[in-house]
Coordinates of C-alpha atoms and ligand atoms in Angstrom, one line a residue:
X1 CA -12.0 59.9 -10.9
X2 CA -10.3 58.8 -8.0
X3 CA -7.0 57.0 -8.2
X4 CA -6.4 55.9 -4.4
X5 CA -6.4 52.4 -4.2
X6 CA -8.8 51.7 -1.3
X7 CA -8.0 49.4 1.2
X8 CA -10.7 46.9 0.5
X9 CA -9.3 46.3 -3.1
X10 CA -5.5 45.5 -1.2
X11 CA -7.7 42.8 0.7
X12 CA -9.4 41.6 -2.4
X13 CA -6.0 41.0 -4.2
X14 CA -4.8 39.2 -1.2
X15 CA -7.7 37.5 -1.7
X16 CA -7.2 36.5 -5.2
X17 CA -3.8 35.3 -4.2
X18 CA -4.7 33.3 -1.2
X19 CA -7.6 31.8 -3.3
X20 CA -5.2 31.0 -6.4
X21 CA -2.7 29.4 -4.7
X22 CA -4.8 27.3 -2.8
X23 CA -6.8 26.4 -6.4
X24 CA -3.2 25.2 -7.9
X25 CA -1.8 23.4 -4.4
X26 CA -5.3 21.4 -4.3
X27 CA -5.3 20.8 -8.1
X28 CA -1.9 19.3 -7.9
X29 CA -1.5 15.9 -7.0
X30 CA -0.9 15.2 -3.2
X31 CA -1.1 18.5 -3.2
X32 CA 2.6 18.2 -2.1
X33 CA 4.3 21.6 -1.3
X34 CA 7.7 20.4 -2.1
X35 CA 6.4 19.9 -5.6
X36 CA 5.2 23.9 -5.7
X37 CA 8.7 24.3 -4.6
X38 CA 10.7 22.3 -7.1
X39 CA 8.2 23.7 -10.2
X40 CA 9.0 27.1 -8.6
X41 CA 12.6 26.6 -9.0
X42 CA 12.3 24.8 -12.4
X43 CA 10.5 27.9 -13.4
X44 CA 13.3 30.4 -12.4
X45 CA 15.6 28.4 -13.9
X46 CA 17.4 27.0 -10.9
X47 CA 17.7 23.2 -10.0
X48 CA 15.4 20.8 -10.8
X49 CA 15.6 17.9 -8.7
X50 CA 16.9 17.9 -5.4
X51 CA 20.5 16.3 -5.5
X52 CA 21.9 13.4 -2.5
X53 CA 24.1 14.2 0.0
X54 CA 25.4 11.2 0.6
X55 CA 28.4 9.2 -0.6
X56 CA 28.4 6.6 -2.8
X57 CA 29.2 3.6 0.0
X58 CA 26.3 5.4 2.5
X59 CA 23.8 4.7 -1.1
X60 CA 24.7 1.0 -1.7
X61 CA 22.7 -1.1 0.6
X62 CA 24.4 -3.6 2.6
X63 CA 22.3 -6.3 1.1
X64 CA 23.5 -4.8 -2.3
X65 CA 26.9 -5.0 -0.9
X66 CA 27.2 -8.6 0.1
X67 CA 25.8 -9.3 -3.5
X68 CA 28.7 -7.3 -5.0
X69 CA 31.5 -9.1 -2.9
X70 CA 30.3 -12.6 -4.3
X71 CA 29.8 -11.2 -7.8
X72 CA 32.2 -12.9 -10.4
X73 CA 34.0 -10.3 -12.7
X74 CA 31.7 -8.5 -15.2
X75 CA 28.2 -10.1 -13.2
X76 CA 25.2 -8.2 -13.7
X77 CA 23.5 -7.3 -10.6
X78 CA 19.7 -6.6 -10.0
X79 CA 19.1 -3.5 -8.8
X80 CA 16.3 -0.6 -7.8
X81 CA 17.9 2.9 -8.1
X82 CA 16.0 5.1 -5.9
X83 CA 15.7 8.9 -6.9
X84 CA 15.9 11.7 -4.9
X85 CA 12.7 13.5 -5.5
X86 CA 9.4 13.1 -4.7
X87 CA 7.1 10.5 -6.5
X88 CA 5.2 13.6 -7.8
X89 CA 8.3 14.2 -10.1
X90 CA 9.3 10.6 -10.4
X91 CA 8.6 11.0 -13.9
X92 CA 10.3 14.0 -14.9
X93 CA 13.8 12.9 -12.6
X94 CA 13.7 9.3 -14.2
X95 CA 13.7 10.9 -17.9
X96 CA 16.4 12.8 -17.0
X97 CA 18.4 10.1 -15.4
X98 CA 18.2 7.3 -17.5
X99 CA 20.0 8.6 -20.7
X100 CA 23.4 8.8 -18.2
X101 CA 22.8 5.6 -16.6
X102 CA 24.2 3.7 -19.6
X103 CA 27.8 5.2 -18.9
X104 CA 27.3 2.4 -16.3
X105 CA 25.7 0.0 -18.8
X106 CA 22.4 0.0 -16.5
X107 CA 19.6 -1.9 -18.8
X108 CA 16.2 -0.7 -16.7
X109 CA 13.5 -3.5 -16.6
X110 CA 10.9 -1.8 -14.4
X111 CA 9.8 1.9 -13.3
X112 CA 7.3 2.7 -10.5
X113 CA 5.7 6.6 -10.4
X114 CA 3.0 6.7 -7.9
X115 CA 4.3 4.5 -4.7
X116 CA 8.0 5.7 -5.4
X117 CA 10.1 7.0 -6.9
X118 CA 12.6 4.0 -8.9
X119 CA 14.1 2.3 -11.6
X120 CA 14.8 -1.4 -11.5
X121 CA 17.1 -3.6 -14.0
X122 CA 20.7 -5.3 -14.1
X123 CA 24.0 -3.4 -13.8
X124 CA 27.4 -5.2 -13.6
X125 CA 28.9 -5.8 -10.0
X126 CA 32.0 -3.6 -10.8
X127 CA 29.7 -0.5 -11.8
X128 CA 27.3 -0.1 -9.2
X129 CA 29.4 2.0 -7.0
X130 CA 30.4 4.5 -10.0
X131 CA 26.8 5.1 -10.4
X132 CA 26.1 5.5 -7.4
X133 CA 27.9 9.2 -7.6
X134 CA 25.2 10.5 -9.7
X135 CA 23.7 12.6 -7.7
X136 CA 19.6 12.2 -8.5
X137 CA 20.2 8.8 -7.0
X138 CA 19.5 8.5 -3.3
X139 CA 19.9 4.4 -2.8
X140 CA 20.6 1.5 -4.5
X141 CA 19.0 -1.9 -3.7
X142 CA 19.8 -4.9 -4.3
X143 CA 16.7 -6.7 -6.2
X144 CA 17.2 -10.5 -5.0
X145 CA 14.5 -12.6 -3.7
X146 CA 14.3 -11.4 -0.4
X147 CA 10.5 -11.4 0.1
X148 CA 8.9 -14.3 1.0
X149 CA 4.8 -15.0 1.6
X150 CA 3.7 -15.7 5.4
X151 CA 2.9 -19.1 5.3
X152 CA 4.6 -21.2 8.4
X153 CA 7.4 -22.1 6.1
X154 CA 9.3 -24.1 6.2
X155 CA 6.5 -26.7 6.7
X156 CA 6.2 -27.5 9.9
X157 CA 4.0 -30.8 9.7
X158 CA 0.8 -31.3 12.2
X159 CA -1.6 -30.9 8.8
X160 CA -4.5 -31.9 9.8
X161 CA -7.7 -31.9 7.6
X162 CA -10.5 -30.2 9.3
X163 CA -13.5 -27.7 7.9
X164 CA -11.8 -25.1 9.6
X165 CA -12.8 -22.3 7.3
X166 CA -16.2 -22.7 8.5
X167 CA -15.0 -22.7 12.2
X168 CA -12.9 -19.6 11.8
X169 CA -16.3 -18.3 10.2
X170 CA -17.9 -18.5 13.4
X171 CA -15.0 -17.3 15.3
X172 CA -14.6 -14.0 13.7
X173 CA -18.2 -13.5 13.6
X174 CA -18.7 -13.4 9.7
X175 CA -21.3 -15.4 9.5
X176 CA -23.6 -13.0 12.1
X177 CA -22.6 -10.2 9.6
X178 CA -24.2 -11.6 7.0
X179 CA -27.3 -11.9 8.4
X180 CA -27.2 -8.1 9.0
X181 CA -27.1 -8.2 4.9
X182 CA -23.2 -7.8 4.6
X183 CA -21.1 -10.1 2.3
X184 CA -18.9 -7.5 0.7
X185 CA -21.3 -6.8 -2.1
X186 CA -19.6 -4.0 -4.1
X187 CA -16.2 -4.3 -3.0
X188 CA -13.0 -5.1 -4.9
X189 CA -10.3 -6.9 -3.0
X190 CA -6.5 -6.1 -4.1
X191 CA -4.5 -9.4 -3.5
X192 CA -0.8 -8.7 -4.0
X193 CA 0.6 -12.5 -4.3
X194 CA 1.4 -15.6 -6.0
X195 CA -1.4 -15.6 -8.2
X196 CA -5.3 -16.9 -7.8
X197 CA -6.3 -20.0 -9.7
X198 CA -8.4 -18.1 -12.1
X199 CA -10.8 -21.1 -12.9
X200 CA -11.2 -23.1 -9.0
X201 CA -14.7 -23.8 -9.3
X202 CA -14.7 -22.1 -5.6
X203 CA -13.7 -18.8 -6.9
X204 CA -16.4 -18.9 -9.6
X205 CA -19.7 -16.9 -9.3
X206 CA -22.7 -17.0 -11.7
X207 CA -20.2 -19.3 -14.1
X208 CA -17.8 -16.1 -14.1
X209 CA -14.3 -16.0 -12.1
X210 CA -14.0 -13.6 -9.1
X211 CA -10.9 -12.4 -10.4
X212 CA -11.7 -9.6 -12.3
X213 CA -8.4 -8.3 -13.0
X214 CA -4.9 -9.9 -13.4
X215 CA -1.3 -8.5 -14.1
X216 CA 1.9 -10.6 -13.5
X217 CA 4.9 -8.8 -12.3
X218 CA 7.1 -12.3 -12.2
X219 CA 8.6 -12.8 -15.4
X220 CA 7.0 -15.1 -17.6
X221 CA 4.3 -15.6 -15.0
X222 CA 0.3 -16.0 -15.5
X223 CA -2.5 -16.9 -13.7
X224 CA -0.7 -18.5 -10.7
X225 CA 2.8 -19.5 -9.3
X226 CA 2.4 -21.4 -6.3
X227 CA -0.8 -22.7 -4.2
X228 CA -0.5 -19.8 -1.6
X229 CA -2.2 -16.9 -3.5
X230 CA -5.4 -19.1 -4.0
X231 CA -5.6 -20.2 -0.5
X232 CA -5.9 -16.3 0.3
X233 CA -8.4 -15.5 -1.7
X234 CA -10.8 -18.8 -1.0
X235 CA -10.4 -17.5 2.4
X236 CA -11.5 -13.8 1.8
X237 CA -14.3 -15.2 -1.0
X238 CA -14.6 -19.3 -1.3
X239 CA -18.3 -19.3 -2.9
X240 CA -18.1 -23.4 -1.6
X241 CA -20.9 -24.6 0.6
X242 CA -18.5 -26.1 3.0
X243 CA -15.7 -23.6 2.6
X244 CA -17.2 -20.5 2.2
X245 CA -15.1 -17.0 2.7
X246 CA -15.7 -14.4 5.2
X247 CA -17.0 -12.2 2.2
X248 CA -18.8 -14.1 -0.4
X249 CA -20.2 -11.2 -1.9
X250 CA -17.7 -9.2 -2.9
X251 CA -17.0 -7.5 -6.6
X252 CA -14.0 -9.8 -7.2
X253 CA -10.4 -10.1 -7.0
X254 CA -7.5 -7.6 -8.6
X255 CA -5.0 -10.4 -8.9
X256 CA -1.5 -9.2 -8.8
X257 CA 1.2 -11.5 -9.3
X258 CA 4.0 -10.9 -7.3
X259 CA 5.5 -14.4 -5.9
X260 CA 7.6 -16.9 -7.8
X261 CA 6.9 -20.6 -7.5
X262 CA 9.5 -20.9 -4.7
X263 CA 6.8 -17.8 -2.6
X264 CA 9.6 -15.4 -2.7
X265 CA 9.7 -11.9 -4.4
X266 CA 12.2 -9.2 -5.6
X267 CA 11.6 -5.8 -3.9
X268 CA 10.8 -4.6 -7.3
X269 CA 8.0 -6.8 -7.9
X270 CA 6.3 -5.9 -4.8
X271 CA 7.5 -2.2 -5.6
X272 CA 5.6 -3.0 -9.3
X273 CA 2.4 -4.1 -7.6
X274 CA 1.9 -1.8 -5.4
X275 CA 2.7 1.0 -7.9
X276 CA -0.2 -1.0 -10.1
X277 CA -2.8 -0.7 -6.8
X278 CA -2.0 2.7 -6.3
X279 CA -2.5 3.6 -10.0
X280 CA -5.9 1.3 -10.2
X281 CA -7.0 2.7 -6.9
X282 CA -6.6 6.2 -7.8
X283 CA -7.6 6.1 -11.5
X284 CA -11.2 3.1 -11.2
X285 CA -14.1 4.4 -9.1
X286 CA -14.8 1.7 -6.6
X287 CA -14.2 0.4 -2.9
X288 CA -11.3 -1.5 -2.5
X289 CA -9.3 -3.3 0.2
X290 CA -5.4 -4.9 -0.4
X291 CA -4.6 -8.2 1.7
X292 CA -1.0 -9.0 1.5
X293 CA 0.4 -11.9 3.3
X294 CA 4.2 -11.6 2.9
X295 CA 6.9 -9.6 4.2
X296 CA 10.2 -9.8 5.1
X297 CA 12.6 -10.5 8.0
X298 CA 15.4 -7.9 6.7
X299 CA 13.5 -5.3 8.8
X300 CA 16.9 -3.1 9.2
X301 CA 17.4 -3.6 5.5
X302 CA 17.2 -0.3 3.2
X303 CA 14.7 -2.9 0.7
X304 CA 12.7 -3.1 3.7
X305 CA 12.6 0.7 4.3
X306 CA 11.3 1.6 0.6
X307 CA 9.0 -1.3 0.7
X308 CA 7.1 0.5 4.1
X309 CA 7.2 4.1 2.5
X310 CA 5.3 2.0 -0.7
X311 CA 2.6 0.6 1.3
X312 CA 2.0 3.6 3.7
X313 CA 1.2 6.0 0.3
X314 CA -1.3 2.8 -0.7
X315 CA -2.6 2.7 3.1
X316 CA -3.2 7.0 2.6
X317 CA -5.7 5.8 -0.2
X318 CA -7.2 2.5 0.8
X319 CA -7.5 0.0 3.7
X320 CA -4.1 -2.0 3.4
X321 CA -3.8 -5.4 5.4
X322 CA -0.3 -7.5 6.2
X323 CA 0.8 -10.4 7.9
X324 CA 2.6 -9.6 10.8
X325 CA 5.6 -12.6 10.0
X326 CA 5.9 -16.4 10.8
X327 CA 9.1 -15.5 13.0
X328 CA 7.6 -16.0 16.4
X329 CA 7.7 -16.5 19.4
X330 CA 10.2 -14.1 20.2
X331 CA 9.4 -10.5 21.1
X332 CA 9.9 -8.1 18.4
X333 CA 9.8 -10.2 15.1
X334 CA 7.3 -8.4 13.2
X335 CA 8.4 -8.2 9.5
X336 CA 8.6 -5.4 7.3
X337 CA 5.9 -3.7 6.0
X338 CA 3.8 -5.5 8.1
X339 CA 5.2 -2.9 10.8
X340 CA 5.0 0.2 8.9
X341 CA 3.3 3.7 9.9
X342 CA 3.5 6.8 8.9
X343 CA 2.0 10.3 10.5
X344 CA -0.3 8.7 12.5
X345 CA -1.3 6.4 9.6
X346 CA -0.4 2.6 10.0
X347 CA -1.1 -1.0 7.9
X348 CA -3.2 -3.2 9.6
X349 CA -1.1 -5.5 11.0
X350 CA -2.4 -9.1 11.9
X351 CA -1.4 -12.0 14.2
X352 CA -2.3 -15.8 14.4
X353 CA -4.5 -18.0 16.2
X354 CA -5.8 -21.5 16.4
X355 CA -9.5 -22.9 17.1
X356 CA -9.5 -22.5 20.6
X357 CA -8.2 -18.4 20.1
X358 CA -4.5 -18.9 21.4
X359 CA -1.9 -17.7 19.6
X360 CA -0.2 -19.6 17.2
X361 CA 3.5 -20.0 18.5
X362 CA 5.2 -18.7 14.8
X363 CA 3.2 -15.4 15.0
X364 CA 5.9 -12.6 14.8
X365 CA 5.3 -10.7 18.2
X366 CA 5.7 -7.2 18.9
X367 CA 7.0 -4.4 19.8
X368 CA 8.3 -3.6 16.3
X369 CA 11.2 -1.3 15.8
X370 CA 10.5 0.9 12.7
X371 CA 8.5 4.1 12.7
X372 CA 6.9 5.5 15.7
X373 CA 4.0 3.3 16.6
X374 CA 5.4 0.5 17.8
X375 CA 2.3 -1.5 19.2
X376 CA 2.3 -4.6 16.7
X377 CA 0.1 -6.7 15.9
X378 CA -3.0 -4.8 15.9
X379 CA -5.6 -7.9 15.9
X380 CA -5.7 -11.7 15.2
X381 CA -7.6 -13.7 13.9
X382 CA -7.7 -17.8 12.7
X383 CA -4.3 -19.1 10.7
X384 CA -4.0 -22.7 12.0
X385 CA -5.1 -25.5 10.3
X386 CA -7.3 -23.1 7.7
X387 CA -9.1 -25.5 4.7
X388 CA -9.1 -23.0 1.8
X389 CA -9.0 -23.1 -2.0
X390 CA -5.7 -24.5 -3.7
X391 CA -5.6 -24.6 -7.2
X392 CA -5.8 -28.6 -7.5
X393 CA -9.2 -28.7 -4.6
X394 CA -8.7 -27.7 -0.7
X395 CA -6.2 -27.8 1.1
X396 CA -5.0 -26.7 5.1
X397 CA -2.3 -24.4 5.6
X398 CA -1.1 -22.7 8.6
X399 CA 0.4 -19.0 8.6
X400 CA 0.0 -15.5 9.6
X401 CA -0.5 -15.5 5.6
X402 CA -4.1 -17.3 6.3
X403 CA -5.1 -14.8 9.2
X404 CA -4.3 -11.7 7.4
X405 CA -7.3 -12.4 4.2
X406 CA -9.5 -12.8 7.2
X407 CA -9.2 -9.2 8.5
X408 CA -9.4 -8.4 5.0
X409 CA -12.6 -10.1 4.6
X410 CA -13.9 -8.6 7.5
X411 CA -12.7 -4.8 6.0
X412 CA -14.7 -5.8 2.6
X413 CA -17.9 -6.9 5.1
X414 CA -17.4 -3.3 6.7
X415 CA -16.6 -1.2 3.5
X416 CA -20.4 -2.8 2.1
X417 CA -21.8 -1.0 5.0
X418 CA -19.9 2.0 5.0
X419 CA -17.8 2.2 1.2
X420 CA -15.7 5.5 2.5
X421 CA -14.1 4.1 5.8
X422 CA -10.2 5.0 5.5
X423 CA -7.3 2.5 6.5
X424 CA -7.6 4.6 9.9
X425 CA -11.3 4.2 10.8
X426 CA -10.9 0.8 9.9
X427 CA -8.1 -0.3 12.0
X428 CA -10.0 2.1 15.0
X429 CA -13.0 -0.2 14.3
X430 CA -11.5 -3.5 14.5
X431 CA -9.2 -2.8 17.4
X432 CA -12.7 -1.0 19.4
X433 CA -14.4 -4.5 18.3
X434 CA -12.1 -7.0 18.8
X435 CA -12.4 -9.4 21.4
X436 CA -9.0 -8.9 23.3
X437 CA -10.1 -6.2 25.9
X438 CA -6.9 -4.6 25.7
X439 CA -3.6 -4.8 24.1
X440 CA -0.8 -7.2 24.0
X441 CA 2.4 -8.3 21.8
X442 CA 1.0 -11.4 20.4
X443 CA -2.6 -10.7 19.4
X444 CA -2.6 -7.0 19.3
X445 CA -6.2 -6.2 20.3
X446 CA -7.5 -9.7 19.9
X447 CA -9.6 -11.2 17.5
X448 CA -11.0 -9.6 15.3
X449 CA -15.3 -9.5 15.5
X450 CA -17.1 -9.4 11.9
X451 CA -20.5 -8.4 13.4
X452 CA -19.5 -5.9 15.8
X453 CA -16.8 -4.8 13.5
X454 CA -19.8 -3.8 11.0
X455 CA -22.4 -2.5 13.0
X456 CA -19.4 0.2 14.3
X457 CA -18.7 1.1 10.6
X458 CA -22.0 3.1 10.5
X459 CA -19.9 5.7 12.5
X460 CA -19.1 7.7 9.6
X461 CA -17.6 10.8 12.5
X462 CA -14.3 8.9 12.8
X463 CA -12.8 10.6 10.3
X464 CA -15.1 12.3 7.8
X465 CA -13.7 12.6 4.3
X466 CA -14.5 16.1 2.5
X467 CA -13.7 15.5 -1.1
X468 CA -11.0 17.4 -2.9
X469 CA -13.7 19.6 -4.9
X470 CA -15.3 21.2 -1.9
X471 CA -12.0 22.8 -1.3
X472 CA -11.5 23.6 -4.9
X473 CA -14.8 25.7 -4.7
X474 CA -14.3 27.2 -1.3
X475 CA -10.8 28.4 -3.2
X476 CA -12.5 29.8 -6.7
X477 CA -15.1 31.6 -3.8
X478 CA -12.1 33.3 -2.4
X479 CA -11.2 34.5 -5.7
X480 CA -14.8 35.3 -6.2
X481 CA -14.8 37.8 -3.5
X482 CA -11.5 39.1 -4.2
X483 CA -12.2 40.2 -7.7
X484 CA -15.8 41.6 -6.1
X485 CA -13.6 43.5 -3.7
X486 CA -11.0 44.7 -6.3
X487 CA -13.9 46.1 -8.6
X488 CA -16.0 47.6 -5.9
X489 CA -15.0 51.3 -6.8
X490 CA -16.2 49.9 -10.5
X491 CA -19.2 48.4 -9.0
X492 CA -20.1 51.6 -7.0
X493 CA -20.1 53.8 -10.0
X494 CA -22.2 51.7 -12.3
X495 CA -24.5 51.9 -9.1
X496 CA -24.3 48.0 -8.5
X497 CA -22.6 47.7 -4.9
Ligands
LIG501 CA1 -4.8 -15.7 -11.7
LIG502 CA1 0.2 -1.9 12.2
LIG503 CA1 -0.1 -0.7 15.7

């Protein structure tokens, strides 16, 4: 018997490797390669985590800073320790980290695993800095209330009582999309915010609530905090004969309470949220859009920064919509995330206008300054003057906060056409549809047009989505043929090859 090892059994075992490692990179999740790395390492025994470079002043943020200076002796401090690694080993890193935080008397409140990688709770001022040596902490943030929802705040007056809703109905289109059989049917609608009255009899559909899902993230908090999260969602699903929503039909709300009464948010609330819509989105089959109208102004702030690296990894899975600010007129006023992107990816960024499709003059303008893409807003569409559901009736309100559910709404009207459009075919959609015929720092591509919007969703080219199986099989296949290859001398003498 021959012993030679033939050359077409060396290409079978490369085979076998190629096709294995491919198997476990697909199989893990992200399919990250730093992770393959790190488990590599862990596995040899070497480091596990990757450990910061930087010194403990470059990790305290300056927001974090200023809260530290004003600190009496012995205050606790809210804070959000971010790791070093990866979210895929957020788990793993934060196990190992919290038994040393309590040299520092750190007393954690809230962890987020899938959006990030962080711990939030209280620490006193006069230990933040000696934690910060540890070295599986890359920044600390300071956790105050520095998020705020996009309503024009503070009031401005000029209320004026008009059935707007149906107007801006007609002026995105909506209304034409429905008659092409497109309400929303069959999607779910993520609304990160102060809460949805769970009972308006707006919000109600065959004598059950839309909101099919509630978790609070505001201490002590349920159903609602402050008016603003039910004026959203009437606006994306008001079931009201005069005030009906740009998507009536939808599955119903995942209400996700992240706002206080005053409209303002921690960083790890929002963190919490969109940890919870990652985790929902990832884990419950269904079709699903997030409308977020809130941001903030601290665009240079390190909060800020983890807050856009949050929502991109949501905006890899699902359609993600924000409010481009209330900040406006001057140029480059966008808040944060509402200007984040990420390898090519980007949220869908939206500006204000009024009845007659000018913009409205507190619509954040463009260009932004973080990230690469810097063309912000991306469309408009009606915030002035908008009559939507408030938990005590209906009420007008004015913000980029009302124009962002209606880009949302028309995403759900698109999605019950097409269910697998990404965050990137949608935004290519709306700014192809919209009615702006070209781009500029106030409305982005213009308004945004419901019926053209979903009779372009059919074009499922844009960015076809091969699910993660099919390359799971194509790898086992090239194992296949490896171990075929390997055994072909076998195979030759049984008389088989
Ligand atoms: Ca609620
Ligand atoms: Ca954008
Ligand atoms: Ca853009």
């Amino acid at each position: 018997m021959r012993m030679r090892i033939q050359t077409v059994q060396i290409i079978g075992l490369l085979l076998i490797a190629t096709g294995f490692i491919a198997f476990i990179y697909l199989s893990l999740p992200q399919g990250n390669i730093e992770v393959i790395g790190y488990n590599l390492q862990q596995a040899f025994g070497l480091q596990t985590f990757p450990l910061s470079s930087a010194t403990p002043e470059q990790k305290i943020s300056p927001l974090l800073q200023q809260a530290i200076s004003r600190a009496l002796p012995g205050e606790r401090i809210p804070v959000v320790i971010v790791l070093t690694a990866p979210k895929q080993m957020a788990v793993a890193q934060q196990q190992a980290l919290l038994p040393r935080l309590q040299a520092y008397q750190f007393q954690l409140v809230s962890q987020t695993i899938y959006v990030a990688n962080t711990m939030a709770g209280y620490v006193p001022a006069d230990k933040v800095e000696d934690m910060a040596s540890e070295e599986y902490i890359e920044k600390i943030l300071y956790d105050g209330k520095i998020f705020r929802v996009s309503w024009d705040w503070p009031w401005s007056g000029n209320k004026v009582r008009v059935s707007n809703l149906q107007q801006s109905i007609q002026q995105i289109g909506a209304d034409k999309a429905w008659q092409l059989g497109y309400t929303g049917q069959g999607v779910k609608v993520i609304i990160i915010d102060s809460g949805i009255a769970n009972n308006h009899p707006a919000l109600q559909r065959n004598g059950k609530s839309l909101v099919i899902y509630e978790e609070s993230f505001v201490p002590g908090a349920s159903d609602y905090t402050h008016w603003h999260g039910t004026h959203v969602a009437g606006i994306i699903a008001s079931q009201d004969a005069t005030y009906k929503g740009v998507a009536p039909g939808i599955e119903g709300f995942i209400d996700l309470i992240a706002f206080d009464s005053d409209g303002s948010a921690s960083p790890s609330w929002l963190l919490k949220a969109l940890d919870e819509a990652y985790r929902i989105v990832t884990s419950q089959p269904g079709t699903y859009v997030s409308s977020n109208s809130w941001g903030t102004d601290f665009v240079d702030a390190p909060e800020a920064e983890e807050m856009r690296m949050a929502a991109m990894n949501l905006a890899d899975k699902i359609p993600v919509v924000f409010a481009a600010g209330n900040t406006g007129p001057g140029t480059s006023t966008i808040w944060a995330p509402g200007d984040a992107d990420r390898n090519g990816n980007e949220v869908i960024t939206v500006a204000a206008v009024d009845t007659s499709g000018n913009i409205a003059t507190f619509s954040s303008r463009g260009p932004d300054t973080a990230g690469e893409e810097h063309n912000e807003p991306d469309v408009a569409a009606p915030g002035v003057n908008i009559m939507s559901t408030v938990p005590t009736g209906f009420e007008a309100a004015s913000g980029t906060s009302m124009a962002t559910p209606h880009v949302a709404g028309v995403i759900a009207l698109m999605l019950s056409k097409n269910p697998s459009l990404s965050n990137r075919d949608c935004l290519r959609v709306l700014e192809q549809t919209a009615s702006g015929g070209g781009f500029n720092y106030a409305t982005g591509y213009g308004i945004v047009q419901a019926d053209e919007a979903v009779q372009a969703a059919s074009q499922t080219f844009i960015t076809p989505t091969v699910p993660e199986w099919v390359y799971q099989a194509i790898s086992i296949a090239i194992i296949l043929v490896g171990i075929v290859l390997v055994l072909k001398p076998k195979l030759e003498v049984m008389g088989i090859w």
